[in-house]
PDB file of C-alpha atoms in Angstrom:
ATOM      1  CA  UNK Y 288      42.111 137.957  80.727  1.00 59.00           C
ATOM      2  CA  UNK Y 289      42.187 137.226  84.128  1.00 69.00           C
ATOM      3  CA  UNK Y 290      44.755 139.139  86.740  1.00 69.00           C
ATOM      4  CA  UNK Y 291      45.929 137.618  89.485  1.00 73.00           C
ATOM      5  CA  UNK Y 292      46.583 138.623  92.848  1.00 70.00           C
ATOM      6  CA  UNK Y 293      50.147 139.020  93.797  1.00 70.00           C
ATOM      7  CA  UNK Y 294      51.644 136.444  96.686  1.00 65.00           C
ATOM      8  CA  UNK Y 295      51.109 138.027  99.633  1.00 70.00           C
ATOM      9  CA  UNK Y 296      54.902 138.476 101.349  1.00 74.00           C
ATOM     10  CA  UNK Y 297      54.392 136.359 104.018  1.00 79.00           C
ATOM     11  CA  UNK Y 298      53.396 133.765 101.901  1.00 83.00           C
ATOM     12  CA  UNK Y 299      56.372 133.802 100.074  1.00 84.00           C
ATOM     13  CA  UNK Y 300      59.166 133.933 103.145  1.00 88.00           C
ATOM     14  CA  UNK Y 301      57.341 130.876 104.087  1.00 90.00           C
ATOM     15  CA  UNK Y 302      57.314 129.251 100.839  1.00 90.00           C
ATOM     16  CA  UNK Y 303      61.806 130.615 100.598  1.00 91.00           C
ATOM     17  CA  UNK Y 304      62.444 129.030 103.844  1.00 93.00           C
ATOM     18  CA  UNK Y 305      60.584 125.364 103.223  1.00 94.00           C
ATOM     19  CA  UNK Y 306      62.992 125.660  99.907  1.00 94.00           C
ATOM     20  CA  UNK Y 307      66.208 126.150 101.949  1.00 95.00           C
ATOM     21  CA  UNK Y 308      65.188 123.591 104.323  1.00 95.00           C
ATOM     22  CA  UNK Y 309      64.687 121.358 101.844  1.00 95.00           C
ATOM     23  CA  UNK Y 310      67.811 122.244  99.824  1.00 96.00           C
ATOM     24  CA  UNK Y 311      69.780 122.282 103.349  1.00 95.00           C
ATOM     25  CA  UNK Y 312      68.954 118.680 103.837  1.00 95.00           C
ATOM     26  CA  UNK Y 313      69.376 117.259 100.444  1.00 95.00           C
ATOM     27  CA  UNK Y 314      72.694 118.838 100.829  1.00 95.00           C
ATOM     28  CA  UNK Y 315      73.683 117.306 103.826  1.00 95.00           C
ATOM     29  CA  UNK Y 316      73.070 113.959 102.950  1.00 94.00           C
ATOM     30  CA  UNK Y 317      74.605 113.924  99.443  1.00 94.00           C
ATOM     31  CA  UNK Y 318      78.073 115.479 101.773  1.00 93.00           C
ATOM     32  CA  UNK Y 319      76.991 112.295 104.050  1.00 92.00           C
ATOM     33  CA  UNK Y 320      77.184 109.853 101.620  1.00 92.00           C
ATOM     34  CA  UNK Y 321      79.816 110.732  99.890  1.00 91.00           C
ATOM     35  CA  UNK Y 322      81.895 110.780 102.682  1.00 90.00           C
ATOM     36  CA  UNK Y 323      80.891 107.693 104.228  1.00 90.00           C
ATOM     37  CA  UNK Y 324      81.717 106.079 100.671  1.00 89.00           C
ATOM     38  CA  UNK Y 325      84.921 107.670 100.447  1.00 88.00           C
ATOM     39  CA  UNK Y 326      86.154 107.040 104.010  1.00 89.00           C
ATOM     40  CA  UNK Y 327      85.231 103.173 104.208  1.00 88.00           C
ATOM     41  CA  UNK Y 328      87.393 102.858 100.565  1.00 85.00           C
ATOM     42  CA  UNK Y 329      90.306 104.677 102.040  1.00 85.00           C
ATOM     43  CA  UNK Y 330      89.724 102.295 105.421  1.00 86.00           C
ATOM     44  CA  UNK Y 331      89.502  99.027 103.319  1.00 86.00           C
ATOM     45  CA  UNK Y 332      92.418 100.180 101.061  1.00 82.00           C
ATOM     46  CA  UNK Y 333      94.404 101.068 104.120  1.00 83.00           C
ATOM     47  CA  UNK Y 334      93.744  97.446 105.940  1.00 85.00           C
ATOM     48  CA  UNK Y 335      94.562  95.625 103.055  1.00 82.00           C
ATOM     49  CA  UNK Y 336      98.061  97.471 103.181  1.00 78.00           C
ATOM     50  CA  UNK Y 337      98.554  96.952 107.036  1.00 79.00           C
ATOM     51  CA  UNK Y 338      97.760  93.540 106.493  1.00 81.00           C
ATOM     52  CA  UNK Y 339     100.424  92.899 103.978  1.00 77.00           C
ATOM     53  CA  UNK Y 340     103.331  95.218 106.041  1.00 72.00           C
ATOM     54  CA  UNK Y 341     102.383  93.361 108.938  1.00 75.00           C
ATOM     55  CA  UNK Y 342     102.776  89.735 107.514  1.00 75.00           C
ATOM     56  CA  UNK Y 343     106.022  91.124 106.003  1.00 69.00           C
ATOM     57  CA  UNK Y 344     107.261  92.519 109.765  1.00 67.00           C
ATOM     58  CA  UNK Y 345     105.846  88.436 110.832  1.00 68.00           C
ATOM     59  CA  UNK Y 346     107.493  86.566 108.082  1.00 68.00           C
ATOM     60  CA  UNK Y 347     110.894  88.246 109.193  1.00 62.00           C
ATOM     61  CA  UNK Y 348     110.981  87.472 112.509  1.00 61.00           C
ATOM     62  CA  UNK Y 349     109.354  83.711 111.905  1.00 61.00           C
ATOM     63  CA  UNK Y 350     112.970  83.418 110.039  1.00 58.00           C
ATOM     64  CA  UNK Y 351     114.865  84.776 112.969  1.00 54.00           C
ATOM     65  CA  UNK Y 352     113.470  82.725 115.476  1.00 51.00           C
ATOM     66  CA  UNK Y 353     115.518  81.211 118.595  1.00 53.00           C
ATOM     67  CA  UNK Y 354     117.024  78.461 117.193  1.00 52.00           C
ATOM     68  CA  UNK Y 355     120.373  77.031 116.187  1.00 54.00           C
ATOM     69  CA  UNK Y 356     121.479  78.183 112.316  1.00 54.00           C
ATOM     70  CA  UNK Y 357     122.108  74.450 111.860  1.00 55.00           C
ATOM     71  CA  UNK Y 358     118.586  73.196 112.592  1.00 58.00           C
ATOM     72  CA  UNK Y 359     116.025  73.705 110.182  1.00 62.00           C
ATOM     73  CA  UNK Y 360     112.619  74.774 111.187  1.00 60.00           C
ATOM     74  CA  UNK Y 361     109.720  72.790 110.965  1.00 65.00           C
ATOM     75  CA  UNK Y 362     105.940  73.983 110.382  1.00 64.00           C
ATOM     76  CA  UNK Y 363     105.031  73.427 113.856  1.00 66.00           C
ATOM     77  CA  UNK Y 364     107.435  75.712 115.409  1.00 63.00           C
ATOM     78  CA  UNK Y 365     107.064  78.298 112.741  1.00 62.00           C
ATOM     79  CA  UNK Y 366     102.782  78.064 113.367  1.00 64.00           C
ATOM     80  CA  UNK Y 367     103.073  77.835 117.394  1.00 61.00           C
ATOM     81  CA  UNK Y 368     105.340  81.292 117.378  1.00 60.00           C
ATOM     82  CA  UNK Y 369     103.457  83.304 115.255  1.00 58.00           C
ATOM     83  CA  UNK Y 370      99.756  81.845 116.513  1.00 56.00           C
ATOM     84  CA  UNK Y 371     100.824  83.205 119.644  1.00 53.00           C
ATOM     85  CA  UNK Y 372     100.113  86.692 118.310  1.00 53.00           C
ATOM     86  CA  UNK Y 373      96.181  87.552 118.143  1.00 55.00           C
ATOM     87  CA  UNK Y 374      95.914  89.537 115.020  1.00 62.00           C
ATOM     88  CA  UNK Y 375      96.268  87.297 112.985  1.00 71.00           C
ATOM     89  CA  UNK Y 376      96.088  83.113 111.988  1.00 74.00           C
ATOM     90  CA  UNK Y 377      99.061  81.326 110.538  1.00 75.00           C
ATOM     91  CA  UNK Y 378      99.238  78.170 108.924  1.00 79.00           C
ATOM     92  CA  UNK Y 379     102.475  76.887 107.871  1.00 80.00           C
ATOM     93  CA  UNK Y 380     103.026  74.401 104.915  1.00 81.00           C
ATOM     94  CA  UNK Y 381     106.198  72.103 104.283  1.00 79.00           C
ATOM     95  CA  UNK Y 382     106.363  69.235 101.845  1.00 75.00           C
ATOM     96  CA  UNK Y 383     105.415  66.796 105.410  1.00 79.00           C
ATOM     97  CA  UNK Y 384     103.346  68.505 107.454  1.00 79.00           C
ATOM     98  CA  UNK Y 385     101.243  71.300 107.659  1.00 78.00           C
ATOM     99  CA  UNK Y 386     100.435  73.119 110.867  1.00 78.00           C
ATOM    100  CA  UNK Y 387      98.076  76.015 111.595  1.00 75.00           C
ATOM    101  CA  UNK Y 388      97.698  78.323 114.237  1.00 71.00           C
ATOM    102  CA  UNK Y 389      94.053  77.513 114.919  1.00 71.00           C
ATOM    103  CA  UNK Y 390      92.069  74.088 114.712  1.00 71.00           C
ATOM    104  CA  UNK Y 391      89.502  75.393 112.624  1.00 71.00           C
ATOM    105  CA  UNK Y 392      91.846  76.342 109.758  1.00 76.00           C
ATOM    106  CA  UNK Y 393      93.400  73.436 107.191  1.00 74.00           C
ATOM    107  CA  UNK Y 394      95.953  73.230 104.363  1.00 76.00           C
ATOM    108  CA  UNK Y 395      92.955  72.386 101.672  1.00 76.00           C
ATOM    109  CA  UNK Y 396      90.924  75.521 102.498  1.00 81.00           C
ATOM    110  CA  UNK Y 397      93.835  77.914 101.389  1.00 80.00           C
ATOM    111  CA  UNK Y 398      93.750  78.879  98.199  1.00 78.00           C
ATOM    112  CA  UNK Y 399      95.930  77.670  95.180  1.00 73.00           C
ATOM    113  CA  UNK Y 400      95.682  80.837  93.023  1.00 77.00           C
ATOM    114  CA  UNK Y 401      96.979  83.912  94.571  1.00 77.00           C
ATOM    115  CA  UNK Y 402      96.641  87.966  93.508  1.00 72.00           C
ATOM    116  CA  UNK Y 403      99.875  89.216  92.246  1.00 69.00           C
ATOM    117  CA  UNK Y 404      98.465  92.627  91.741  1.00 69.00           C
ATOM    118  CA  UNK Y 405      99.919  95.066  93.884  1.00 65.00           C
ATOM    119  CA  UNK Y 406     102.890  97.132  95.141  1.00 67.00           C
ATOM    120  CA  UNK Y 407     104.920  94.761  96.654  1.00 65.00           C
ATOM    121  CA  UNK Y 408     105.982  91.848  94.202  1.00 69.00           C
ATOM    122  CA  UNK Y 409     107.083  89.898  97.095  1.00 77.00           C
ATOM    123  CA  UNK Y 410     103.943  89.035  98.031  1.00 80.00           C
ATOM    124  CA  UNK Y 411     100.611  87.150  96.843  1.00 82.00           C
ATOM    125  CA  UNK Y 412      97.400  87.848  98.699  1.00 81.00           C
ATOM    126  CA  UNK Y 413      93.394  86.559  98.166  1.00 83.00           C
ATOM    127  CA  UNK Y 414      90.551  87.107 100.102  1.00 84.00           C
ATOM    128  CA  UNK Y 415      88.948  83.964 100.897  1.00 85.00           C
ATOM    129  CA  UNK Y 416      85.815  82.833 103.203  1.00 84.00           C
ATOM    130  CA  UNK Y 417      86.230  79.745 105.558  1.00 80.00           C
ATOM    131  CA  UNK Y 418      83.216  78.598 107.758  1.00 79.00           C
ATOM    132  CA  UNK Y 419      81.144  82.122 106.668  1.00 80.00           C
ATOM    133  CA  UNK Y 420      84.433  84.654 107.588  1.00 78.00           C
ATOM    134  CA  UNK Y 421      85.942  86.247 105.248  1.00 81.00           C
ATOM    135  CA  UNK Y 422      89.984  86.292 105.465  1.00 82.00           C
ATOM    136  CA  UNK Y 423      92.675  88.222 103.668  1.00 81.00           C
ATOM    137  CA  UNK Y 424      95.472  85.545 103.037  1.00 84.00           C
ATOM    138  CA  UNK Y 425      99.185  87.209 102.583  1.00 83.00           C
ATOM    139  CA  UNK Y 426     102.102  84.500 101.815  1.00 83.00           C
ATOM    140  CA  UNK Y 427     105.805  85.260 100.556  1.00 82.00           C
ATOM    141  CA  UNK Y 428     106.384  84.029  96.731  1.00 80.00           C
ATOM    142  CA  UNK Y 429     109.565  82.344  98.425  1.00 78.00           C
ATOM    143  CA  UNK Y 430     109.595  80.170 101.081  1.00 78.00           C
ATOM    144  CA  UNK Y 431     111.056  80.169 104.423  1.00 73.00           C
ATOM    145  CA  UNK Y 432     113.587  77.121 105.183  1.00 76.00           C
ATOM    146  CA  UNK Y 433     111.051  75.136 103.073  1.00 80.00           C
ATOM    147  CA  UNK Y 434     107.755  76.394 104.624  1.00 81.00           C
ATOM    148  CA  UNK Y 435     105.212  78.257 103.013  1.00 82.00           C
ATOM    149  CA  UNK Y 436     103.649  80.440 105.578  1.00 81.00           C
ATOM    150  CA  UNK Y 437     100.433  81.775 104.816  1.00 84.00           C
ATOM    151  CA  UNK Y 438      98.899  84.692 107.275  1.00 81.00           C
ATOM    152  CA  UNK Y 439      94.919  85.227 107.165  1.00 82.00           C
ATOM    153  CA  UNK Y 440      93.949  88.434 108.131  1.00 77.00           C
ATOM    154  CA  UNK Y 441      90.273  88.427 109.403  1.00 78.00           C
ATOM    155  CA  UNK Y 442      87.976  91.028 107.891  1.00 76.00           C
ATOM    156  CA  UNK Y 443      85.262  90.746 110.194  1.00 73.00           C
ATOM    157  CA  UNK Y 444      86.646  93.516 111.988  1.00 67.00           C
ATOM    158  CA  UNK Y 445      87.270  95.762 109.687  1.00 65.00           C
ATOM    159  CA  UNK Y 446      83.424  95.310 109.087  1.00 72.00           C
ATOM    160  CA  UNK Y 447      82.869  95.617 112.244  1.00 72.00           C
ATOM    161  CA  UNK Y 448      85.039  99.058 112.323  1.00 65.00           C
ATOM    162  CA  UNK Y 449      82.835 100.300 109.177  1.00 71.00           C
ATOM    163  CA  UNK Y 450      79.505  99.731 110.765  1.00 75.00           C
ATOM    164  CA  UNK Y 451      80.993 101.760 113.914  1.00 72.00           C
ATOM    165  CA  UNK Y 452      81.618 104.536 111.015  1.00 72.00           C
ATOM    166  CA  UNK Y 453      78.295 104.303 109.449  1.00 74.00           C
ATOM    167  CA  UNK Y 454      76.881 104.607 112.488  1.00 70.00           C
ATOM    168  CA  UNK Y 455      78.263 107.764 113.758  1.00 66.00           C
ATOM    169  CA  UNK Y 456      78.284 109.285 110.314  1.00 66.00           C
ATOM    170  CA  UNK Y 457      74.471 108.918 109.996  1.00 60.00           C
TER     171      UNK Y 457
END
C-alpha cells in the first residue's frame, strides 16, 4: 500500500484560485449571453410595436390632410406627404395608380398575404426583403378614401442598433 504525501498548502490555494477564476469567467459569460439574447428580443419585439403605433399615428393624419372634404385624395398626394417624413417609406395603392414614396419601391414587390397575428386587429404587417433590405410592411385592413397605404419600416437599423449592443455587451 502506498501513502501519499499530502498537497502541500500552497499548492492547493493555487490550485482554489485557478478554480474560481475559471468558475468567475464561465459565469460571466453565461450572464453575458443571456442578456445579450434577452435584450435584442425585447429590442426587436419593441420595434416591431413602434413600427405599427407609428404607422397608426401616420395613417391618421394622411386622412386629415389639407384638403377640401369634397375632394377625394389621390395616391400621389397621400405618398408625397407622408414620404416627406424619413422614418419611414410609403407607397400608396388606389384602383388607378399607385405611388410610392421612393423610386426604388413598386406596387408588385409588396406583398399579397399579410400577418394578422397580433394585438391590434386593425392592422396587417409582413416582413419582406426588397433589393437585399429587409422591411417591416404595416397597412390598415380598411382603406383610406380608396387608397391602400402601405408603410415599410426598414430593419436595417434596428440591426444596426443590435450590433452597437453586441458590441458594448462583449
Amino acid at each position: 500500500m502506498t501513502i501519499t504525501s499530502p498537497i502541500p498548502p500552497v499548492r492547493f490555494r493555487r490550485r482554489l484560485t485557478v478554480t474560481f477564476v475559471l468558475i468567475a469567467a464561465l459565469s460571466g459569460g453565461v450572464i453575458a449571453a443571456v442578456s445579450f439574447a434577452l435584450v435584442r428580443a425585447d429590442r426587436y419585439r419593441s420595434f416591431h410595436e413602434r413600427a405599427v403605433s407609428a404607422s397608426a399615428l401616420a395613417l391618421s393624419l394622411a386622412g386629415a390632410a389639407d384638403r377640401n372634404d369634397d375632394a377625394e385624395i389621390t395616391a400621389v398626394e397621400i405618398a408625397i406627404h407622408l414620404g416627406s417624413r424619413q422614418s419611414f417609406e410609403v407607397v400608396a395603392v388606389s384602383d388607378e395608380e399607385a405611388a410610392s414614396s421612393v423610386a426604388s419601391i413598386d406596387e408588385e414587390e409588396l406583398p399579397t398575404e399579410f400577418d394578422t397575428s397580433g394585438e391590434d386587429p386593425e392592422f396587417l404587417h409582413q416582413e419582406i426583403e426588397i433589393d437585399g433590405r429587409s422591411y417591416l410592411v404595416v397597412r390598415p385592413q380598411e382603406t383610406v378614401d380608396g387608397v391602400a397605404l402601405n408603410v415599410l419600416f426598414s430593419a436595417s437599423a434596428l440591426e444596426t442598433q443590435m450590433d452597437r449592443l453586441a458590441s458594448i455587451m462583449l
